Every structure is written in structure tokens, then in C-alpha cells.
């Protein structure tokens, strides 16, 4: 892929019309992950740079795929830390749509992916 991009996993949809780009982070379970003034925070620490990084990687993958009919979704999956409300909708100037933040919980991720498929 041209340039550099760093993501942990890619998940294509069964029908091939979407690709999920997952970047995973292990953050301590004692501190919550939440939005503050539109920015992702882990406890009091601003971690919005992680949103910008997955947005940048997703944009590079979308450009490399060069398939306008394929929807690409950036996800930041957090291990450990509880995510306020279960899912955060974060924004980055590097990506036109949302970057979703989810807690690593298989049932939650599967449920969210199924709900997302309705949007295609």
C-alpha cells in the first residue's frame, strides 16, 4: 500500500461492499473512555491522536482500494477501559465520517456490525 498506514485488522463484509478497519488499544479498566468537548479521553488523558491515526490509515486504505462502491469504516476497539454509552462517535479532520470507538466485547461488536450493515 502506498505511504504508511498502521491498523491492526481489516474485516471485509461477506458481500464485499464494506471493509472495517480496526485499530485496537489496551487501556486500563479502572479508567473510562469518553468524549470531552468532542475529543476522546481515557480518564483525564486526551487520546484523540488515536482517532486521527485510525482515520488517516482508513483514508489511505480507501485510496489504495480505489473502489468507490466499497464503504470503509474506521473503528478504534478498546481492551479493558469501559466506553461511555458502549459506543463513541468521534470525528477527525482526516476522515469525512465518524470514527467509532467500541469496547472489546464480542457480543457488542457483532451487534454493532450487524446494525451497521443496515446502513449500506
Coordinates of C-alpha atoms in Angstrom, one line a residue:
X1 CA 0.0 0.0 0.0
X2 CA 1.4 3.4 -0.9
X3 CA 2.6 5.6 2.0
X4 CA 2.4 4.2 5.5
X5 CA -0.7 3.0 7.3
X6 CA -0.9 1.3 10.6
X7 CA -4.0 -0.7 11.5
X8 CA -4.4 -4.0 13.4
X9 CA -7.1 -5.7 11.5
X10 CA -9.3 -5.4 8.4
X11 CA -12.7 -7.0 8.3
X12 CA -14.4 -7.2 4.9
X13 CA -18.2 -7.7 4.8
X14 CA -19.5 -11.0 3.5
X15 CA -20.9 -9.4 0.4
X16 CA -17.7 -7.3 -0.3
X17 CA -19.4 -3.9 -0.2
X18 CA -17.7 -2.7 3.0
X19 CA -14.4 -3.0 4.9
X20 CA -14.0 -2.3 8.6
X21 CA -10.5 -1.0 9.6
X22 CA -9.9 -1.9 13.3
X23 CA -7.2 -0.4 15.4
X24 CA -7.0 -1.9 18.9
X25 CA -5.7 -0.4 22.1
X26 CA -5.3 -1.8 25.6
X27 CA -6.3 0.8 28.1
X28 CA -6.6 0.1 31.8
X29 CA -10.0 -1.0 33.1
X30 CA -10.1 1.4 36.0
X31 CA -10.4 4.5 33.8
X32 CA -13.3 5.2 31.4
X33 CA -13.0 6.1 27.8
X34 CA -15.3 9.0 27.0
X35 CA -15.8 12.1 24.8
X36 CA -14.9 15.5 26.3
X37 CA -15.5 18.6 24.1
X38 CA -15.7 16.2 21.1
X39 CA -12.3 14.6 21.8
X40 CA -11.7 11.0 23.0
X41 CA -10.3 10.9 26.5
X42 CA -9.1 7.9 28.6
X43 CA -9.7 9.2 32.1
X44 CA -8.3 12.7 32.1
X45 CA -5.8 12.0 29.3
X46 CA -6.6 13.2 25.8
X47 CA -6.2 10.2 23.4
X48 CA -7.8 11.8 20.4
X49 CA -4.5 11.3 18.5
X50 CA -5.5 7.6 18.2
X51 CA -8.7 8.7 16.4
X52 CA -6.7 10.8 13.9
X53 CA -4.3 7.8 13.4
X54 CA -7.0 5.3 12.5
X55 CA -8.8 7.9 10.4
X56 CA -5.5 8.5 8.4
X57 CA -5.0 4.8 8.0
X58 CA -8.5 4.2 6.8
X59 CA -8.3 7.1 4.3
X60 CA -5.1 5.5 2.9
X61 CA -6.7 2.1 2.6
X62 CA -9.7 3.6 0.9
X63 CA -7.5 5.3 -1.6
X64 CA -5.4 2.2 -2.2
X65 CA -8.6 0.1 -2.8
X66 CA -9.8 2.6 -5.4
X67 CA -13.3 1.1 -5.3
X68 CA -15.8 3.9 -4.8
X69 CA -18.7 1.4 -4.2
X70 CA -16.9 -0.1 -1.2
X71 CA -17.7 1.6 2.1
X72 CA -14.8 1.8 4.5
X73 CA -15.4 2.2 8.3
X74 CA -12.7 3.2 10.9
X75 CA -13.1 1.6 14.3
X76 CA -11.0 2.0 17.5
X77 CA -11.5 -1.0 19.7
X78 CA -10.5 -0.6 23.3
X79 CA -9.5 -3.5 25.5
X80 CA -10.1 -3.0 29.2
X81 CA -11.4 0.5 29.6
X82 CA -15.2 0.9 29.7
X83 CA -16.5 3.0 26.8
X84 CA -19.2 5.6 27.9
X85 CA -22.5 4.6 26.3
X86 CA -21.0 1.5 24.7
X87 CA -20.0 3.3 21.5
X88 CA -18.5 6.7 20.9
X89 CA -18.9 8.7 17.7
X90 CA -15.7 10.6 17.3
X91 CA -14.6 12.9 14.5
X92 CA -11.3 13.7 12.8
X93 CA -10.4 16.2 10.1
X94 CA -8.7 13.3 8.4
X95 CA -12.0 11.4 7.7
X96 CA -15.3 12.7 6.5
X97 CA -17.5 10.4 8.6
X98 CA -17.4 9.1 12.1
X99 CA -14.6 7.1 13.7
X100 CA -16.4 4.7 16.1
X101 CA -14.9 3.7 19.5
X102 CA -16.0 0.4 20.9
X103 CA -15.1 -1.7 23.9
X104 CA -13.7 -5.1 23.1
X105 CA -16.7 -7.3 23.9
X106 CA -17.5 -9.8 21.2
X107 CA -21.3 -9.6 21.6
X108 CA -21.3 -5.8 21.4
X109 CA -19.0 -5.7 18.3
X110 CA -21.1 -8.4 16.5
X111 CA -24.3 -6.5 17.4
X112 CA -22.8 -3.2 16.2
X113 CA -21.5 -4.7 12.9
X114 CA -24.9 -6.2 12.2
X115 CA -26.6 -2.9 12.8
X116 CA -24.1 -1.1 10.6
X117 CA -24.9 -3.5 7.7
X118 CA -28.3 -1.9 7.5
X119 CA -26.7 1.4 6.6
X120 CA -25.2 0.1 3.4

